[in-house]
Tab-separated table of C-alpha atoms and ligand atoms in Angstrom:
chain	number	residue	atom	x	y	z
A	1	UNK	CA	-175.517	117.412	41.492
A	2	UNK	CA	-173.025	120.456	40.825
A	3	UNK	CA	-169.505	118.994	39.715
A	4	UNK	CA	-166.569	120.839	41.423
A	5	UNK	CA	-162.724	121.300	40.605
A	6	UNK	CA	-160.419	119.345	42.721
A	7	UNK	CA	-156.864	120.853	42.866
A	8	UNK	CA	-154.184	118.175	44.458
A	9	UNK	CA	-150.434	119.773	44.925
A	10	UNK	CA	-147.469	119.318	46.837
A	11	UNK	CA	-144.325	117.760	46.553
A	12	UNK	CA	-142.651	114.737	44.727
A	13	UNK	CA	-143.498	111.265	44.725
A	14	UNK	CA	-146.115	111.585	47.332
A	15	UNK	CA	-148.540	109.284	45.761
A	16	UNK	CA	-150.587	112.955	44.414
A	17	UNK	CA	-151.442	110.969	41.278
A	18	UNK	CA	-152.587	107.858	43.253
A	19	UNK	CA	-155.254	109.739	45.490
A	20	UNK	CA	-156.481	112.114	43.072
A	21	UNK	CA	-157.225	109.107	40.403
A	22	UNK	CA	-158.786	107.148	43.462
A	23	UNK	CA	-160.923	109.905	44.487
A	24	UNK	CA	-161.779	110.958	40.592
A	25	UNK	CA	-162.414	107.682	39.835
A	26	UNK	CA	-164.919	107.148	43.039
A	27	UNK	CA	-166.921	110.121	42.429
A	28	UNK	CA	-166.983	109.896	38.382
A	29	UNK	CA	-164.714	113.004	37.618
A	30	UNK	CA	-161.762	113.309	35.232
A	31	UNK	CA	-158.274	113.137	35.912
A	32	UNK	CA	-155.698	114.757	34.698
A	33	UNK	CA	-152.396	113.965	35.632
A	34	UNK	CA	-150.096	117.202	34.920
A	35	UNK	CA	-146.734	116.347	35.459
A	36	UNK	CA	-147.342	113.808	32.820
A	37	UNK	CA	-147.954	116.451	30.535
A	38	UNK	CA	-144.449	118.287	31.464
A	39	UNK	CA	-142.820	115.008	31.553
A	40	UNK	CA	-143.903	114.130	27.529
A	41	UNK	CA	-142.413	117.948	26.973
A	42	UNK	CA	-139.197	116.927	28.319
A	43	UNK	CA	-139.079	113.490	26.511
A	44	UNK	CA	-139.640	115.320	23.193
A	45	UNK	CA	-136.428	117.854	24.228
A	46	UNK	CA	-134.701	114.252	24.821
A	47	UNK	CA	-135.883	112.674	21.698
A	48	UNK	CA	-135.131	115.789	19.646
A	49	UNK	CA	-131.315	115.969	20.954
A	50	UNK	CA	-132.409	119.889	22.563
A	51	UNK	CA	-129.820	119.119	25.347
A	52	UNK	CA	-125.755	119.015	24.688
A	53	UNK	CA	-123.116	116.976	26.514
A	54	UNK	CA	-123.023	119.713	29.537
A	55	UNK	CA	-127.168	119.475	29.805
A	56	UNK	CA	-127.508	122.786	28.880
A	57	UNK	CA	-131.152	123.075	26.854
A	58	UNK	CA	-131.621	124.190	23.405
A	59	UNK	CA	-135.121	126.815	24.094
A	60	UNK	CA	-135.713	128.033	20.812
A	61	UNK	CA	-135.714	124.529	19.572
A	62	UNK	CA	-138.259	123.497	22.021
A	63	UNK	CA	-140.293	126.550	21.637
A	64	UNK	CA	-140.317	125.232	17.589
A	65	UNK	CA	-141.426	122.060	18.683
A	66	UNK	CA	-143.703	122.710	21.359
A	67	UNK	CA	-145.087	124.671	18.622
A	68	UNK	CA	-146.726	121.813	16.210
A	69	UNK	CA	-147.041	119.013	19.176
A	70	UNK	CA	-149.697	117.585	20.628
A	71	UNK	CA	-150.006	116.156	24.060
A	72	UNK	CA	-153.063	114.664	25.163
A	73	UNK	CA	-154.273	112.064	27.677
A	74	UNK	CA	-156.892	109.338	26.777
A	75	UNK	CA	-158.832	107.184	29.072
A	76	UNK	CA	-157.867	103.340	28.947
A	77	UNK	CA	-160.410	101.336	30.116
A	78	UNK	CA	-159.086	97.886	30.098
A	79	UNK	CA	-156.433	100.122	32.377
A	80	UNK	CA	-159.136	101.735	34.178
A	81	UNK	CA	-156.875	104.879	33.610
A	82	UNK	CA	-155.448	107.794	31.696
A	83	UNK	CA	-152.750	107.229	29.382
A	84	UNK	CA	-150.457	109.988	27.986
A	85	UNK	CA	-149.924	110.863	24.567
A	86	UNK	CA	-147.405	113.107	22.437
A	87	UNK	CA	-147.734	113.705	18.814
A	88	UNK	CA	-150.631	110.330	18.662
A	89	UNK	CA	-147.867	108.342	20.402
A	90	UNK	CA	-148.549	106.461	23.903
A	91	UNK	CA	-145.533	107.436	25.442
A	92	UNK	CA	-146.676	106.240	29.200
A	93	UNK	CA	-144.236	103.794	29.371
A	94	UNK	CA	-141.387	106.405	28.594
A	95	UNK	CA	-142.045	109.199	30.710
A	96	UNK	CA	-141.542	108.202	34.106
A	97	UNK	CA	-137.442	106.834	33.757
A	98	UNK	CA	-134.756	109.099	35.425
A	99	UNK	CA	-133.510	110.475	32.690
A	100	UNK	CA	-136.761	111.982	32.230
A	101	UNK	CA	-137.071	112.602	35.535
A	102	UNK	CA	-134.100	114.431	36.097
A	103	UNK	CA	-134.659	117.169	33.076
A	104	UNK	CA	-138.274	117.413	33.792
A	105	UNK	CA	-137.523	120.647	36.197
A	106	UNK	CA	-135.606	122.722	34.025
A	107	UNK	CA	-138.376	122.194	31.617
A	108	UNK	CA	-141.427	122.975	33.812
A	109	UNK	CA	-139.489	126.361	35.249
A	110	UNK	CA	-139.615	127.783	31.297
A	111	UNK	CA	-142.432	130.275	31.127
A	112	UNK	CA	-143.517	129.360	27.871
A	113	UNK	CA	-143.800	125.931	28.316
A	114	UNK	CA	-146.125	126.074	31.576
A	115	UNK	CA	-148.154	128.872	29.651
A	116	UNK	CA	-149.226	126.601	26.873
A	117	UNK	CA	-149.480	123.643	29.525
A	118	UNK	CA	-151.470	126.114	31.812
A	119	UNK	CA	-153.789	126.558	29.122
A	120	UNK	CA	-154.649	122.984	27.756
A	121	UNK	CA	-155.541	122.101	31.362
A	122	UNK	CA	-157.783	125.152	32.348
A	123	UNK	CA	-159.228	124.591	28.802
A	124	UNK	CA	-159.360	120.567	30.038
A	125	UNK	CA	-161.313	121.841	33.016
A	126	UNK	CA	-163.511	124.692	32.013
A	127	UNK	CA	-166.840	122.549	32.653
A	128	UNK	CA	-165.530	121.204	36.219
A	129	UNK	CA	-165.740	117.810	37.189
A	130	UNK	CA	-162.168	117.560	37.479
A	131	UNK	CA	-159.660	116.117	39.259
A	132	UNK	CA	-156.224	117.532	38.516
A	133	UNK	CA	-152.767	117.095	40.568
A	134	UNK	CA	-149.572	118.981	40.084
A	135	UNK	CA	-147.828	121.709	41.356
A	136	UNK	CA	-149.448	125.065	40.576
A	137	UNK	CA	-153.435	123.663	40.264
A	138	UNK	CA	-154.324	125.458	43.503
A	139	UNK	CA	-152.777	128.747	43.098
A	140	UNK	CA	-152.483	129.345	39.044
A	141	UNK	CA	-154.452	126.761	37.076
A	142	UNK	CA	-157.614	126.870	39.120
A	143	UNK	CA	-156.717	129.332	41.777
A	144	UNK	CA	-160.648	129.236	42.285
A	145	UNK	CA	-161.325	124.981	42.935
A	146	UNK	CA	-163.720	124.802	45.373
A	147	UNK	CA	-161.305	121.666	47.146
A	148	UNK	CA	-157.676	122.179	47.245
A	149	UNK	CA	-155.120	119.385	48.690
A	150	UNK	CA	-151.793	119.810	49.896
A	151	UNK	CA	-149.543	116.533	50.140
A	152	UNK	CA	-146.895	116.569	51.849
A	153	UNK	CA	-144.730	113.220	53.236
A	154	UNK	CA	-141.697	112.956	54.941
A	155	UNK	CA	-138.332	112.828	52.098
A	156	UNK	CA	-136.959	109.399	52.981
A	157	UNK	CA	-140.516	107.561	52.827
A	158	UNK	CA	-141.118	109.550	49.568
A	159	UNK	CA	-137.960	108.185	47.915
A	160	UNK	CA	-138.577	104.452	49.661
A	161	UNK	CA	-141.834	104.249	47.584
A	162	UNK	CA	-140.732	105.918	44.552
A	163	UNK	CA	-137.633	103.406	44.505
A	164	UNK	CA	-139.747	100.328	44.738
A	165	UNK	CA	-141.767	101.367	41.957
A	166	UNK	CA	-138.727	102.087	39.936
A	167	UNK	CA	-137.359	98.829	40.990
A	168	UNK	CA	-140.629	96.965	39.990
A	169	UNK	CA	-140.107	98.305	36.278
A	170	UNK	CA	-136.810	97.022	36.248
A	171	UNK	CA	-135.122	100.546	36.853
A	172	UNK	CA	-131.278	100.118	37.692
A	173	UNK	CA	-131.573	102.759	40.440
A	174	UNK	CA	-130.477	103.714	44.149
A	175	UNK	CA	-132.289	105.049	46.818
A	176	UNK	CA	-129.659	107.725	47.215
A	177	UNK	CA	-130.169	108.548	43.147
A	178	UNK	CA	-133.835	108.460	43.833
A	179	UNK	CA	-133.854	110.389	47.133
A	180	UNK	CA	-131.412	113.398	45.342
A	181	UNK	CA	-133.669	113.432	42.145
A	182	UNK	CA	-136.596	114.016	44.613
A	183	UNK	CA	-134.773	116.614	46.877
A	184	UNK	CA	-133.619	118.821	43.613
A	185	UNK	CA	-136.187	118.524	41.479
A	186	UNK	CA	-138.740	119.785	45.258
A	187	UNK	CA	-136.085	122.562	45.227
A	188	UNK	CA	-135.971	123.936	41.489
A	189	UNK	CA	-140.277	123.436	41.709
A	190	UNK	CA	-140.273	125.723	44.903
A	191	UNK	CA	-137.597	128.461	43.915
A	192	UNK	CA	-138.952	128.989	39.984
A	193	UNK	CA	-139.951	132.270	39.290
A	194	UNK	CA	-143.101	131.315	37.706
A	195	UNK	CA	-145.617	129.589	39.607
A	196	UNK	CA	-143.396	127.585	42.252
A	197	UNK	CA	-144.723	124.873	44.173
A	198	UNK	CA	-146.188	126.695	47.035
A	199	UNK	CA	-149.600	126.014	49.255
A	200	UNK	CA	-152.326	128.027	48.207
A	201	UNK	CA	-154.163	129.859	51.467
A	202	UNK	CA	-156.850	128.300	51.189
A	203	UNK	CA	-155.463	124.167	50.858
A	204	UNK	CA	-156.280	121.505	53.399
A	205	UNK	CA	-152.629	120.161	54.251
A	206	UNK	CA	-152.491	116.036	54.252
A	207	UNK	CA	-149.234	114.751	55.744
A	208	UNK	CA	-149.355	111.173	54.588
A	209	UNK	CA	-145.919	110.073	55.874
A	210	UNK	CA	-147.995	107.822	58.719
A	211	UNK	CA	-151.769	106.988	56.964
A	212	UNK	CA	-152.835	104.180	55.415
A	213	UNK	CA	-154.430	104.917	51.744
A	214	UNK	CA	-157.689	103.740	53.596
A	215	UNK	CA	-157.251	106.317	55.377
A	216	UNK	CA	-156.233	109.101	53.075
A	217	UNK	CA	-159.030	107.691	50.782
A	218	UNK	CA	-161.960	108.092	53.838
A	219	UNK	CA	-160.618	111.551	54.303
A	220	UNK	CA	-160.676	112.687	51.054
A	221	UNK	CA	-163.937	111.756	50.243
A	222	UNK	CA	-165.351	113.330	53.586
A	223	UNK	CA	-163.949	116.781	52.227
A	224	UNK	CA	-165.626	116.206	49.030
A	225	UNK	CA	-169.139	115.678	50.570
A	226	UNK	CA	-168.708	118.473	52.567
A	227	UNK	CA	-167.485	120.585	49.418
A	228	UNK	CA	-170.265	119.746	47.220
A	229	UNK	CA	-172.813	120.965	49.786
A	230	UNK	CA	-171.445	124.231	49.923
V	301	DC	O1	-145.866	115.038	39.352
V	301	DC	P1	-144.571	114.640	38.625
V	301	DC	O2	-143.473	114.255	39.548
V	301	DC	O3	-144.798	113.628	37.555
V	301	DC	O4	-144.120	116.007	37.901
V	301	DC	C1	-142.953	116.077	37.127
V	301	DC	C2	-142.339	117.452	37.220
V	301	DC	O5	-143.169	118.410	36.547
V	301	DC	C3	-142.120	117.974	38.637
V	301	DC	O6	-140.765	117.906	39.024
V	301	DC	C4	-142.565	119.412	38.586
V	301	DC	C5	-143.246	119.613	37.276
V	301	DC	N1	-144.644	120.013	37.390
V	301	DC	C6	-144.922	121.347	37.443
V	301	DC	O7	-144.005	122.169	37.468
V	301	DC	N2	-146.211	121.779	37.453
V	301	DC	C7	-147.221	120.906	37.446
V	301	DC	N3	-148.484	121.354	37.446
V	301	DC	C8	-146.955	119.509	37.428
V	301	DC	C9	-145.642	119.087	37.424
């Protein structure tokens, strides 16, 4: 059976990650989890002290280290998922706290970090059989995947579930903090001059604000069957 490229985008914290890894995982593809990949970028600016008391980033430091690292993801199985790694490092458990979360933007708008991220994932995805979710998979990264997904949900629910997963992990959070990180970091993804989040032409919008993962999950893998025929 031909293997297609699956392109999930859309905005924040709209369980992208959680669909496309179901879906992968039920019809035997990849996964690739991009934000992760900007994410690790922006924990190595942390970790290397690239931004000063005012935030403002140091770029010629990153480009220098961007230069030599390595950031990779790896299959765990007793996980049943991908893990991500920078420099050999499993930095999953790092990546995902606010104060990653609110630098990751500034990072991901610099041109030449998403053109060496860019790369590694079309080079990830060159033999198909993937399943990759993001921002810019649809329209730059594989502006030719034969399915493309657009999530969308409704702000408030978006920042309710992100917030209980923060919570869960022991994050000392608000919903307001949570619901602002989502808000700016939606607007600096959409107004970036290179690739912004936006809905490629040819992307099947899913609204998830009111469905049940059953039901997202059912749907999903109806558009799949239907793709692979083509
Ligand atoms: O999917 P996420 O929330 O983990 O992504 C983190 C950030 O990375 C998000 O604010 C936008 C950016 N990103 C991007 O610009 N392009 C991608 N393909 C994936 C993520």
């Amino acid at each position: 059976m031909r293997k297609i490229t699956i392109a999930f985008d859309g905005y924040s914290s709209c369980g992208k990650s959680t669909m496309a890894k179901e879906l992968a995982s039920s019809v035997g593809y990849t996964f690739v989890d991009t934000g992760a990949m900007y994410r690790a970028v922006t924990l190595m600016a942390l970790r290397g002290g690239l931004f000063n008391n005012e935030g403002n980033l140091n770029e010629e430091g990153l480009r220098t280290m961007l230069s030599t690292a390595t950031i990779t993801q790896k299959y765990n199985p007793q996980l049943g998922q991908a893990e991500t790694f920078l420099n050999g490092e499993n930095v999953e458990g790092q990546i995902r706290n606010m104060d990653v979360s609110d630098r990751v933007s500034i990072i991901a708008a610099l041109p030449f970090v998403r053109t060496e991220m860019v790369r590694q994932q079309q080079d990830m995805g060159r033999h198909g059989g993937i399943v990759m979710d993001g921002r810019d998979i649809g329209t730059t990264v594989f502006p030719n995947a034969e399915m493309k997904i657009f999530v969308t949900a409704k702000p408030e629910v978006r920042a309710q579930r992100r917030y209980l997963e923060l919570k869960a992990k022991g994050e000392d959070v608000t919903i307001d903090e949570v619901l602002r990180n989502l808000e700016e970091r939606d607007y600096i993804d959409s107004h970036r001059e290179v690739s912004p989040l936006r809905q490629a032409d040819d992307a099947v919008v899913l609204d998830n604000t009111n469905l049940t993962r059953a039901e997202q999950s059912a749907m999903l893998l109806a558009l799949y069957n239907e793709r692979i025929k083509d």
